[in-house]
Each structure stands twice: as structure tokens, then as C-alpha cells.
Amino acid sequence: MLKSLHAKHSDLSKTEKQLEILSNGIFKDGSLPTFADKIKAVNAFPLQPKKIEILQLNVGYMCNQVCAHCHVDAGPDRKEIMTVETMQQCLDVIKNTGVHTLDLTGGAPEMNPNFRWFVEQASLLGVQDFIVRSNLTIILANKKYHDLPEFFAKHNVHVISSLPFYKKEKTDKQRGDGVFDQSIKALQMLNKVGYGKAGSNLKLDLVYNPSGAFLPTDQKALEHDFKKALKEDFDIVFHSLFAITNLPISRFLDYLIASDNYDDYMYALVEAFNPSAVANVMCTNTISVSWDGWLYDCDFNQMLGLKVATKERHISQYNEENLSKRNIIISQHCYGCTAGAGSSCQGAVV
Amino acid sequence: MDKTYYDPADLKKFGKISDWNAELGDKFFDYYGKVFEEGSLSAREKSLIALAVSHTVQCPYCIDAYTGDGLKRGITKEEMMEAVHVAAAIRGGATLVHSVQMMNKYDKLSM
């Protein structure tokens, strides 16, 4: 089993090292413009939020998979887990603010021992969209998770699942041996309880991210190919496919450097910069909360240790007014969200 | 300095061909862009054709570009290799079909 960068004590498990790599080299010698310069040129600097609509909670870095591109550096060796106390603080925020979407991620969020309690509590609050980002294989990893499809359905959870490709080889290469077959079984279990069917309220969306140093193509074309292949080969249906660009941080950054693709990938991101994607990047309407309750502009800033630029930086001090007036912290990794059709946790943004 | 005929970094400079003749360069890129749009053939099919032709004209820049383009589009390595074999079959067939001329000439000149 692969180990996380954290467990290997890799230099790249340190956020300062990642930021140093991102800031120096081709961005320091002037070969490429910095993200700040690029958005200054389109009058979008400093980047500022709109209304906060989405609360994204990372409820722990523990995961049953060790994916080669994981920006969280999650895995079985990660022990960081959100406590009930922090979860309660998040529930209080949802209750008292205009947040309409709750987005649970990890690691495998289901591995947090308080996961089911939280889902039960949160579903009572009646948020419009209650998302759980499931890696699929967790459903089959242990008997105690086998009833997750029924549990999700009972609480009307919107399931968003990663499936790098509709073929075994690419999926297993990125996410580990056997992941494809297990994912297919899990998707069939979700379909069986009503997820993903046309007209069904039980939303099942898939996430595609490129299995290597290239950018995703048109989301609609990929969705068409995924739907056709999964239906024909496995009788699986789902609602939408979200194409997400891999951001050059953590394990994906490690891969880019080790495979000598870093410079070319950054050139590709900068070349694909799309000014119209800037206005809709996810950090403009999302707040990301880490397992220990700190607040970030997005999941990627969380992994780089870049907390929000406000006086109150913890969920226990959540101040909607000040958060709405903050400047969003940016670095070169932000090119990933503004390349081509843009990229967010909900896929393309333009 | 490396003395090589091809530098992979030159692919990024493709757009610069317009610098020395903007009118013709721009016309070429307009045409190029139009050719690869979705049409009677899908952009995916066109990408595979481009990959096969890249091998036939032995253009390393084009091979890099359309391998990357194929990956983006979710084209599998099996599909890519099949396309290259189509190119190879046509190229090989084109050589072999000329052997008819060789055979004709041989027969004509022989008693």
C-alpha cells in the first residue's frame, strides 16, 4: 500500500515547501506571469467573495484509498478527524446563516466515527443541497458501511463520487488496484436504491479528473462518453459528470516534479487562463472548514495552510460579515481553477 | 548548446509563425481552428485522424500535441495505437500497391 507524503516525511508534506516551489522557478524568473499579475490585468485583483452559500467541511484526512493525485494527501495512515464539538459549531453556523449548501469531504468522510450523527443532525436543518463526497469503495470496504446507500437515501444526501475513468486500467492506476471493480459495485448499489436515475431526487454525480499531466476536455463530451460506457458495460446511470482540473499541490505536485512535467503543466494552465472563469471560482461563494475547525477560502488553500484573511479564523468565531469583506488568498495553484472552462468542486464554471 | 533538429519546447512557439507573416499565419490558424471543430465528424474522431496523420507525416510536434489532445478527450491508448496502425497500413499499402507498377514494368521488359 502506498503511503501518504505525511507518513513518508516527504518535504512536500510541508506546506511551506509547496508554496516555495509554486512561487519560485518559472514564476520568479519571469517566464510566466504570477496569478496575481494575471488577474490584475483583468481588474479582478484583489479577488473578493460574493455571498457565502456553501460550507465545505473536511471531516478528516483518513481514507481507505491512497490516490496518486490526492491534494489532501489522505490515506489510512492519516488520523486527523473532526470532533463532535467542531461538528456542532458547524451546525450552529448553518442554522444561523444563509448557507444553503453543505458539502462534506475528506479523506473518506464516512470514516469519521461521528459521520452518521452529523448527517442526521444536518439533514434536520433543511439545507437545499446536502453533499457527501464518497470515494465509492468505502461502501464495500467493511460490513459496517454496506448500508450506506440506504442511509444516504433516507437522509436525501446528494452523493458525488470520484471515478477517474470508465475503464479499469486508468482508474486503478490513479486510485489503486481493485478500485475500479469496487467502484462499479458501489455505483450499482447506489442505483439499486434509486440514485442517479432520470427524474430521481436522489442525486448521483460523478467527478472526472485527468489521470496525468493534462487538462480536462469539454465536460459535456466527457459526460456523454461516461454515460454511454457505464450504461452499456455495467447498466449504471448517473446524473452529471463534473470535470475537475488537478491542482499542482501535494501528491499531484509530487508527481509533476518526479515525472518532469511541472513546468509544462504550469505553462498549460497559464496558457489556458480564462478571464471569464475568474468571477465564478468556488472560493467566491464557499468557505472551507478543516477537521480542526480552521477556516479557509477553499479546500486547496486548506491543504496549503493558507487560512482566511480575517481576524476570526476559526469556526467557533465565524463572522459572516467580516468573511464577506475579506480578500481571498491566492497563489499560482489558483491557475488550476481558472484554466479553460474553469474548475470547481461542481466541475466547469463557464 | 544542443544541436538537434527538434526541440519539444518549440511546439509552444507554434503561434509565433504569424509574427513574420500575420496575414497568412492568421488565415492558417483560423482554418486550423475551424477544421477541428465539431462537424459531421466529432472532435474526438478528428483528434484520432490527426494522430494517425501525424505519424504518417512523421511530425514529432504533432505526435506530442495529439497524444496530449487524445488523453484530454479520454481516448484510450488502445484506440490511439489502432489509429497509428491504420496509418501504417495505408503507408505500407501505398508502398506495396506500387509493386504492381514494378511487376508491369518487369513483365514488359522481360521476354
Short mmCIF file of C-alpha atoms in Angstrom, two decimals:
data_model
loop_
_atom_site.label_atom_id
_atom_site.label_comp_id
_atom_site.label_asym_id
_atom_site.label_seq_id
_atom_site.Cartn_x
_atom_site.Cartn_y
_atom_site.Cartn_z
CA MET A 1 0.00 0.00 0.00
CA LEU A 2 1.24 3.48 -0.88
CA LYS A 3 1.96 5.84 1.98
CA SER A 4 0.92 9.47 2.26
CA LEU A 5 3.59 12.15 1.84
CA HIS A 6 2.93 12.92 5.50
CA ALA A 7 3.79 9.35 6.58
CA LYS A 8 6.87 9.33 4.37
CA HIS A 9 8.04 12.60 5.97
CA SER A 10 8.40 13.94 2.46
CA ASP A 11 9.47 17.58 2.07
CA LEU A 12 6.31 18.11 0.04
CA SER A 13 4.13 17.26 3.04
CA LYS A 14 5.20 20.68 4.34
CA THR A 15 3.04 23.48 3.06
CA GLU A 16 5.95 25.97 3.10
CA LYS A 17 7.89 23.75 0.72
CA GLN A 18 4.94 23.54 -1.69
CA LEU A 19 4.45 27.29 -1.63
CA GLU A 20 8.17 27.81 -2.22
CA ILE A 21 8.05 25.60 -5.33
CA LEU A 22 4.93 27.36 -6.57
CA SER A 23 6.37 30.83 -6.06
CA ASN A 24 9.88 30.34 -7.39
CA GLY A 25 11.30 28.96 -10.67
CA ILE A 26 9.29 29.88 -13.74
CA PHE A 27 7.23 32.40 -11.78
CA LYS A 28 10.22 34.12 -10.21
CA ASP A 29 12.38 34.33 -13.34
CA GLY A 30 9.56 35.95 -15.28
CA SER A 31 8.96 33.03 -17.67
CA LEU A 32 5.33 33.02 -16.55
CA PRO A 33 3.17 35.76 -15.01
CA THR A 34 2.05 35.19 -11.43
CA PHE A 35 -1.65 34.60 -10.84
CA ALA A 36 -1.86 37.96 -9.09
CA ASP A 37 -0.42 39.73 -12.16
CA LYS A 38 -2.78 37.83 -14.42
CA ILE A 39 -5.92 38.83 -12.52
CA LYS A 40 -4.66 42.40 -12.07
CA ALA A 41 -4.67 42.60 -15.86
CA VAL A 42 -8.38 41.77 -15.94
CA ASN A 43 -9.23 44.05 -12.99
CA ALA A 44 -10.08 41.16 -10.68
CA PHE A 45 -7.43 41.87 -8.04
CA PRO A 46 -7.81 41.59 -5.12
CA LEU A 47 -10.11 38.63 -5.54
CA GLN A 48 -13.17 39.14 -3.37
CA PRO A 49 -16.06 36.93 -2.34
CA LYS A 50 -19.75 37.20 -3.15
CA LYS A 51 -22.41 35.87 -0.77
CA ILE A 52 -21.32 32.80 1.19
CA GLU A 53 -23.60 29.98 0.02
CA ILE A 54 -21.57 26.82 0.53
CA LEU A 55 -19.93 25.45 3.65
CA GLN A 56 -17.46 22.73 2.77
CA LEU A 57 -16.36 20.62 5.71
CA ASN A 58 -13.34 18.40 5.58
CA VAL A 59 -14.30 15.97 8.34
CA GLY A 60 -10.97 14.12 8.30
CA TYR A 61 -7.98 13.12 6.24
CA MET A 62 -8.41 9.40 6.97
CA CYS A 63 -9.19 7.37 3.84
CA ASN A 64 -9.21 3.74 2.73
CA GLN A 65 -7.58 4.75 -0.56
CA VAL A 66 -4.23 6.35 -1.39
CA CYS A 67 -4.82 8.03 -4.75
CA ALA A 68 -1.78 9.13 -6.71
CA HIS A 69 -3.13 12.64 -7.31
CA CYS A 70 -4.78 13.34 -3.92
CA HIS A 71 -4.42 17.01 -2.99
CA VAL A 72 -5.42 16.20 0.60
CA ASP A 73 -2.62 13.60 0.93
CA ALA A 74 -5.26 11.41 2.55
CA GLY A 75 -4.84 7.74 3.39
CA PRO A 76 -5.19 5.03 6.02
CA ASP A 77 -2.18 6.45 7.85
CA ARG A 78 -3.81 9.85 8.38
CA LYS A 79 -5.54 10.19 11.75
CA GLU A 80 -6.90 13.76 11.61
CA ILE A 81 -10.64 13.61 12.39
CA MET A 82 -13.22 16.35 13.09
CA THR A 83 -14.63 16.13 16.61
CA VAL A 84 -18.31 16.30 17.61
CA GLU A 85 -17.64 19.69 19.18
CA THR A 86 -16.38 21.15 15.89
CA MET A 87 -19.23 19.49 14.02
CA GLN A 88 -21.69 21.14 16.40
CA GLN A 89 -20.06 24.52 15.74
CA CYS A 90 -20.55 23.93 12.01
CA LEU A 91 -24.22 23.03 12.58
CA ASP A 92 -24.67 26.28 14.53
CA VAL A 93 -23.23 28.26 11.61
CA ILE A 94 -25.56 26.55 9.14
CA LYS A 95 -28.52 27.27 11.42
CA ASN A 96 -27.69 30.95 11.79
CA THR A 97 -26.53 31.97 8.31
CA GLY A 98 -27.65 31.95 4.68
CA VAL A 99 -25.57 28.90 3.78
CA HIS A 100 -27.74 26.74 1.52
CA THR A 101 -25.26 24.01 0.54
CA LEU A 102 -23.37 21.71 2.85
CA ASP A 103 -20.51 19.81 1.27
CA LEU A 104 -18.83 17.02 3.25
CA THR A 105 -15.45 15.83 2.12
CA GLY A 106 -12.31 14.11 3.40
CA GLY A 107 -10.44 11.64 3.09
CA ALA A 108 -13.39 9.35 3.20
CA PRO A 109 -15.91 11.35 5.23
CA GLU A 110 -17.75 8.14 6.13
CA MET A 111 -14.71 7.03 8.20
CA ASN A 112 -15.28 9.78 10.74
CA PRO A 113 -16.90 7.92 13.68
CA ASN A 114 -19.39 10.79 14.09
CA PHE A 115 -20.33 10.89 10.41
CA ARG A 116 -23.81 9.37 10.75
CA TRP A 117 -24.67 11.50 13.74
CA PHE A 118 -23.66 14.60 11.80
CA VAL A 119 -25.66 13.62 8.70
CA GLU A 120 -28.77 13.03 10.85
CA GLN A 121 -28.38 16.39 12.59
CA ALA A 122 -27.55 18.34 9.44
CA SER A 123 -30.40 16.85 7.42
CA LEU A 124 -32.83 18.20 10.02
CA LEU A 125 -31.64 21.73 9.24
CA GLY A 126 -33.11 21.51 5.75
CA VAL A 127 -30.22 22.81 3.65
CA GLN A 128 -31.09 22.88 -0.04
CA ASP A 129 -28.23 20.68 -1.12
CA PHE A 130 -26.50 18.28 1.25
CA ILE A 131 -23.49 16.76 -0.49
CA VAL A 132 -21.34 13.85 0.63
CA ARG A 133 -18.22 13.23 -1.45
CA SER A 134 -17.86 9.48 -1.37
CA ASN A 135 -14.93 7.59 -2.86
CA LEU A 136 -17.39 4.68 -3.53
CA THR A 137 -15.06 1.86 -2.40
CA ILE A 138 -15.70 2.74 1.25
CA ILE A 139 -19.21 1.29 0.80
CA LEU A 140 -17.64 -2.15 0.25
CA ALA A 141 -14.58 -1.75 2.48
CA ASN A 142 -16.23 -3.09 5.61
CA LYS A 143 -19.57 -4.65 6.51
CA LYS A 144 -20.43 -1.66 8.68
CA TYR A 145 -20.53 0.54 5.57
CA HIS A 146 -22.62 -1.77 3.36
CA ASP A 147 -25.87 0.03 4.23
CA LEU A 148 -24.54 3.48 3.31
CA PRO A 149 -26.62 3.69 0.10
CA GLU A 150 -29.83 3.22 2.13
CA PHE A 151 -28.56 5.65 4.80
CA PHE A 152 -27.78 8.28 2.16
CA ALA A 153 -31.20 7.80 0.57
CA LYS A 154 -33.00 8.07 3.92
CA HIS A 155 -31.43 11.49 4.51
CA ASN A 156 -31.70 12.63 0.89
CA VAL A 157 -27.96 13.08 0.63
CA HIS A 158 -26.57 14.22 -2.72
CA VAL A 159 -23.77 11.75 -3.49
CA ILE A 160 -20.82 13.00 -5.54
CA SER A 161 -18.27 10.32 -6.32
CA SER A 162 -14.91 10.27 -7.98
CA LEU A 163 -14.46 7.91 -10.88
CA PRO A 164 -11.36 8.88 -12.86
CA PHE A 165 -12.37 6.88 -15.92
CA TYR A 166 -14.88 4.36 -17.21
CA LYS A 167 -12.12 1.81 -17.81
CA LYS A 168 -10.35 -0.27 -15.21
CA GLU A 169 -6.72 0.39 -16.12
CA LYS A 170 -6.69 4.18 -15.77
CA THR A 171 -8.86 4.16 -12.66
CA ASP A 172 -6.76 1.55 -10.84
CA LYS A 173 -3.54 3.27 -11.83
CA GLN A 174 -4.67 6.51 -10.24
CA ARG A 175 -6.60 5.17 -7.26
CA GLY A 176 -5.16 1.73 -6.51
CA ASP A 177 -5.61 -1.89 -7.63
CA GLY A 178 -9.18 -3.13 -7.48
CA VAL A 179 -10.70 0.35 -7.07
CA PHE A 180 -12.49 0.23 -10.42
CA ASP A 181 -14.32 -3.07 -9.75
CA GLN A 182 -15.30 -1.95 -6.24
CA SER A 183 -16.47 1.43 -7.54
CA ILE A 184 -18.65 -0.27 -10.15
CA LYS A 185 -20.24 -2.48 -7.49
CA ALA A 186 -20.86 0.55 -5.26
CA LEU A 187 -22.44 2.50 -8.12
CA GLN A 188 -24.75 -0.45 -8.82
CA MET A 189 -25.73 -0.48 -5.12
CA LEU A 190 -26.50 3.25 -5.28
CA ASN A 191 -28.56 2.77 -8.46
CA LYS A 192 -30.46 -0.05 -6.75
CA VAL A 193 -31.79 2.26 -4.02
CA GLY A 194 -32.80 4.86 -6.63
CA TYR A 195 -29.71 7.03 -7.00
CA GLY A 196 -28.82 8.51 -10.37
CA LYS A 197 -31.99 7.63 -12.26
CA ALA A 198 -33.64 10.15 -14.56
CA GLY A 199 -36.23 12.10 -12.60
CA SER A 200 -34.99 10.76 -9.26
CA ASN A 201 -34.49 13.20 -6.41
CA LEU A 202 -31.61 11.06 -5.21
CA LYS A 203 -28.77 12.85 -6.95
CA LEU A 204 -25.71 10.91 -8.02
CA ASP A 205 -22.97 12.84 -9.79
CA LEU A 206 -19.53 11.66 -10.80
CA VAL A 207 -16.25 13.51 -10.77
CA TYR A 208 -13.67 13.09 -13.51
CA ASN A 209 -10.16 14.34 -13.09
CA PRO A 210 -7.39 13.70 -15.61
CA SER A 211 -5.15 10.74 -14.86
CA GLY A 212 -1.93 12.56 -15.60
CA ALA A 213 -0.31 15.86 -16.53
CA PHE A 214 -3.00 17.18 -18.84
CA LEU A 215 -6.12 19.32 -18.52
CA PRO A 216 -9.68 18.01 -18.82
CA THR A 217 -11.52 18.50 -22.08
CA ASP A 218 -15.10 19.61 -22.58
CA GLN A 219 -17.23 18.44 -19.65
CA LYS A 220 -20.30 17.68 -21.77
CA ALA A 221 -18.33 15.48 -24.19
CA LEU A 222 -16.79 13.55 -21.29
CA GLU A 223 -20.20 13.14 -19.64
CA HIS A 224 -21.57 11.70 -22.87
CA ASP A 225 -18.71 9.18 -23.09
CA PHE A 226 -19.02 8.19 -19.41
CA LYS A 227 -22.79 7.75 -19.61
CA LYS A 228 -22.58 5.63 -22.74
CA ALA A 229 -19.78 3.38 -21.47
CA LEU A 230 -21.15 2.87 -17.94
CA LYS A 231 -24.66 2.13 -19.23
CA GLU A 232 -23.51 -0.29 -21.94
CA ASP A 233 -20.88 -2.09 -19.88
CA PHE A 234 -22.42 -2.13 -16.39
CA ASP A 235 -26.01 -0.84 -16.66
CA ILE A 236 -25.05 2.11 -14.43
CA VAL A 237 -26.78 5.50 -14.62
CA PHE A 238 -25.90 8.83 -13.02
CA HIS A 239 -26.96 12.45 -13.33
CA SER A 240 -23.98 14.70 -14.16
CA LEU A 241 -20.25 14.45 -14.63
CA PHE A 242 -18.06 17.19 -13.16
CA ALA A 243 -14.68 17.62 -14.85
CA ILE A 244 -12.10 18.88 -12.39
CA THR A 245 -8.59 20.11 -13.13
CA ASN A 246 -5.81 18.67 -10.97
CA LEU A 247 -4.22 21.47 -8.97
CA PRO A 248 -0.44 21.47 -8.60
CA ILE A 249 -0.27 20.82 -4.88
CA SER A 250 0.55 17.93 -2.57
CA ARG A 251 0.70 14.48 -4.21
CA PHE A 252 -0.10 15.79 -7.68
CA LEU A 253 2.71 18.34 -7.34
CA ASP A 254 4.98 15.50 -6.21
CA TYR A 255 4.00 13.54 -9.33
CA LEU A 256 4.53 16.56 -11.61
CA ILE A 257 8.03 17.13 -10.27
CA ALA A 258 9.02 13.45 -10.23
CA SER A 259 7.81 12.96 -13.83
CA ASP A 260 9.47 16.19 -15.04
CA ASN A 261 6.09 17.61 -16.04
CA TYR A 262 5.84 20.54 -13.60
CA ASP A 263 6.99 23.36 -15.93
CA ASP A 264 4.96 22.13 -18.91
CA TYR A 265 1.85 21.68 -16.75
CA MET A 266 2.12 25.21 -15.35
CA TYR A 267 2.63 26.58 -18.89
CA ALA A 268 -0.51 24.69 -19.96
CA LEU A 269 -2.51 26.13 -17.04
CA VAL A 270 -1.34 29.69 -17.68
CA GLU A 271 -1.94 29.39 -21.42
CA ALA A 272 -5.49 28.18 -20.74
CA PHE A 273 -6.23 31.05 -18.30
CA ASN A 274 -9.80 32.13 -18.90
CA PRO A 275 -10.72 35.56 -17.50
CA SER A 276 -14.43 34.69 -17.52
CA ALA A 277 -13.77 31.79 -15.14
CA VAL A 278 -12.36 34.15 -12.50
CA ALA A 279 -15.73 35.57 -11.50
CA ASN A 280 -17.12 32.12 -10.74
CA VAL A 281 -14.30 30.37 -8.92
CA MET A 282 -15.61 28.43 -5.94
CA CYS A 283 -13.79 30.49 -3.32
CA THR A 284 -16.15 33.37 -4.12
CA ASN A 285 -19.15 31.62 -2.55
CA THR A 286 -17.60 28.89 -0.39
CA ILE A 287 -15.92 28.65 2.98
CA SER A 288 -13.82 25.56 3.64
CA VAL A 289 -13.57 24.25 7.21
CA SER A 290 -10.73 21.93 8.19
CA TRP A 291 -11.04 18.92 10.52
CA ASP A 292 -9.81 21.11 13.40
CA GLY A 293 -12.22 23.94 12.65
CA TRP A 294 -9.99 26.48 10.88
CA LEU A 295 -11.47 28.47 8.02
CA TYR A 296 -10.04 28.67 4.50
CA ASP A 297 -11.05 30.19 1.16
CA CYS A 298 -11.10 26.74 -0.43
CA ASP A 299 -10.04 23.13 0.05
CA PHE A 300 -6.75 23.79 -1.76
CA ASN A 301 -5.83 26.76 0.44
CA GLN A 302 -6.67 24.48 3.38
CA MET A 303 -4.08 21.97 2.21
CA LEU A 304 -1.54 24.76 1.75
CA GLY A 305 -2.22 26.08 5.26
CA LEU A 306 -3.46 29.46 3.95
CA LYS A 307 -6.17 30.47 6.43
CA VAL A 308 -8.75 33.16 5.59
CA ALA A 309 -7.58 36.76 5.82
CA THR A 310 -9.92 37.82 8.61
CA LYS A 311 -9.46 38.43 12.33
CA GLU A 312 -11.75 35.49 13.11
CA ARG A 313 -10.27 32.38 11.56
CA HIS A 314 -11.99 29.55 13.42
CA ILE A 315 -15.50 28.13 13.00
CA SER A 316 -16.14 28.96 16.66
CA GLN A 317 -15.64 32.64 15.76
CA TYR A 318 -17.47 32.54 12.39
CA ASN A 319 -18.26 36.11 11.36
CA GLU A 320 -20.21 36.21 8.12
CA GLU A 321 -19.96 39.97 7.72
CA ASN A 322 -16.18 40.08 8.01
CA LEU A 323 -15.76 36.99 5.84
CA SER A 324 -17.79 38.67 3.11
CA LYS A 325 -15.44 41.65 3.16
CA ARG A 326 -12.18 39.70 3.09
CA ASN A 327 -9.66 39.41 0.28
CA ILE A 328 -9.25 35.84 -0.96
CA ILE A 329 -5.72 34.49 -0.64
CA ILE A 330 -4.24 33.45 -3.95
CA SER A 331 -1.09 31.77 -5.26
CA GLN A 332 -0.02 30.10 -8.50
CA HIS A 333 -2.14 26.99 -7.80
CA CYS A 334 -5.20 29.19 -8.47
CA TYR A 335 -4.45 28.90 -12.19
CA GLY A 336 -5.96 25.41 -11.88
CA CYS A 337 -9.42 26.83 -11.15
CA THR A 338 -9.33 29.36 -13.99
CA ALA A 339 -7.98 27.23 -16.84
CA GLY A 340 -10.24 26.52 -19.82
CA ALA A 341 -13.85 26.17 -18.71
CA GLY A 342 -12.68 26.65 -15.11
CA SER A 343 -12.79 24.09 -12.35
CA SER A 344 -14.57 23.85 -9.05
CA CYS A 345 -15.95 21.14 -6.80
CA GLN A 346 -19.01 21.29 -9.10
CA GLY A 347 -16.88 20.99 -12.24
CA ALA A 348 -16.65 23.58 -15.01
CA VAL A 349 -17.71 27.13 -14.08
CA VAL A 350 -18.25 28.69 -17.53
CA MET B 1 24.00 24.17 -26.79
CA ASP B 2 22.28 21.02 -28.00
CA LYS B 3 22.50 20.55 -31.76
CA THR B 4 19.21 18.83 -32.52
CA TYR B 5 16.67 19.30 -35.26
CA TYR B 6 13.68 19.14 -32.95
CA ASP B 7 13.13 20.84 -29.60
CA PRO B 8 9.87 19.90 -27.79
CA ALA B 9 9.72 23.46 -26.42
CA ASP B 10 9.26 24.74 -29.99
CA LEU B 11 5.73 23.34 -30.03
CA LYS B 12 4.70 26.13 -27.63
CA LYS B 13 6.04 28.65 -30.16
CA PHE B 14 3.79 27.40 -32.98
CA GLY B 15 1.68 30.56 -32.75
CA LYS B 16 4.77 32.65 -33.48
CA ILE B 17 4.71 31.66 -37.15
CA SER B 18 2.29 34.59 -37.54
CA ASP B 19 5.00 37.02 -36.39
CA TRP B 20 6.69 37.07 -39.76
CA ASN B 21 3.53 36.98 -41.84
CA ALA B 22 0.46 37.83 -39.83
CA GLU B 23 -1.98 37.69 -42.72
CA LEU B 24 -1.17 34.19 -43.89
CA GLY B 25 -0.41 32.91 -40.37
CA ASP B 26 -3.75 34.14 -39.04
CA LYS B 27 -5.58 32.69 -42.02
CA PHE B 28 -3.92 29.35 -41.37
CA PHE B 29 -4.88 29.35 -37.68
CA ASP B 30 -8.46 30.37 -38.47
CA TYR B 31 -8.67 27.48 -40.90
CA TYR B 32 -6.96 25.12 -38.46
CA GLY B 33 -9.38 26.03 -35.69
CA LYS B 34 -12.40 25.54 -37.97
CA VAL B 35 -11.16 22.16 -39.19
CA PHE B 36 -11.06 20.76 -35.67
CA GLU B 37 -14.49 21.99 -34.56
CA GLU B 38 -17.32 19.50 -34.11
CA GLY B 39 -18.83 18.84 -37.55
CA SER B 40 -20.04 15.82 -39.44
CA LEU B 41 -17.13 14.16 -37.67
CA SER B 42 -16.81 14.59 -33.91
CA ALA B 43 -13.83 16.47 -32.48
CA ARG B 44 -12.81 13.14 -30.91
CA GLU B 45 -12.75 11.40 -34.30
CA LYS B 46 -10.80 14.31 -35.79
CA SER B 47 -8.25 14.06 -33.00
CA LEU B 48 -7.66 10.38 -33.83
CA ILE B 49 -7.32 11.16 -37.54
CA ALA B 50 -4.83 13.91 -36.68
CA LEU B 51 -2.83 11.48 -34.55
CA ALA B 52 -2.69 8.93 -37.36
CA VAL B 53 -1.70 11.55 -39.93
CA SER B 54 0.95 12.91 -37.54
CA HIS B 55 2.65 9.54 -37.70
CA THR B 56 2.40 9.39 -41.46
CA VAL B 57 3.98 12.82 -41.92
CA GLN B 58 6.39 11.96 -39.08
CA CYS B 59 5.87 15.23 -37.22
CA PRO B 60 7.08 14.88 -33.61
CA TYR B 61 5.35 18.12 -32.58
CA CYS B 62 2.05 16.83 -33.95
CA ILE B 63 2.51 13.45 -32.25
CA ASP B 64 3.07 15.17 -28.87
CA ALA B 65 0.15 17.53 -29.46
CA TYR B 66 -2.38 14.88 -30.50
CA THR B 67 -1.32 12.34 -27.89
CA GLY B 68 -1.98 15.03 -25.28
CA ASP B 69 -5.21 16.02 -27.01
CA GLY B 70 -6.34 12.39 -27.06
CA LEU B 71 -5.63 11.98 -23.35
CA LYS B 72 -7.71 15.09 -22.63
CA ARG B 73 -10.58 13.67 -24.64
CA GLY B 74 -10.49 10.31 -22.87
CA ILE B 75 -9.21 8.49 -25.94
CA THR B 76 -7.65 5.24 -24.76
CA LYS B 77 -4.16 4.07 -25.60
CA GLU B 78 -5.69 1.11 -27.46
CA GLU B 79 -7.67 3.49 -29.68
CA MET B 80 -4.56 5.60 -30.28
CA MET B 81 -2.46 2.58 -31.29
CA GLU B 82 -5.21 1.30 -33.57
CA ALA B 83 -5.26 4.68 -35.32
CA VAL B 84 -1.49 4.50 -35.79
CA HIS B 85 -1.87 1.03 -37.29
CA VAL B 86 -4.41 2.42 -39.76
CA ALA B 87 -1.79 5.00 -40.76
CA ALA B 88 0.85 2.28 -41.01
CA ALA B 89 -1.42 0.04 -43.10
CA ILE B 90 -2.15 2.85 -45.55
CA ARG B 91 1.50 3.79 -45.72
CA GLY B 92 2.57 0.16 -46.14
CA GLY B 93 -0.23 -0.46 -48.62
CA ALA B 94 0.78 2.62 -50.60
CA THR B 95 4.28 1.19 -50.93
CA LEU B 96 3.08 -2.25 -51.84
CA VAL B 97 0.48 -1.13 -54.38
CA HIS B 98 3.32 0.45 -56.37
CA SER B 99 4.73 -3.03 -56.77
CA VAL B 100 2.07 -3.53 -59.44
CA GLN B 101 3.92 -0.92 -61.49
CA MET B 102 7.15 -2.75 -60.79
CA MET B 103 5.56 -6.03 -61.86
CA ASN B 104 4.09 -4.43 -65.01
CA LYS B 105 7.43 -2.96 -65.97
CA TYR B 106 9.24 -6.19 -65.19
CA ASP B 107 6.83 -8.16 -67.39
CA LYS B 108 7.07 -5.61 -70.19
CA LEU B 109 10.84 -5.69 -70.25
CA SER B 110 11.11 -9.44 -69.91
CA MET B 111 10.95 -11.98 -72.70
#
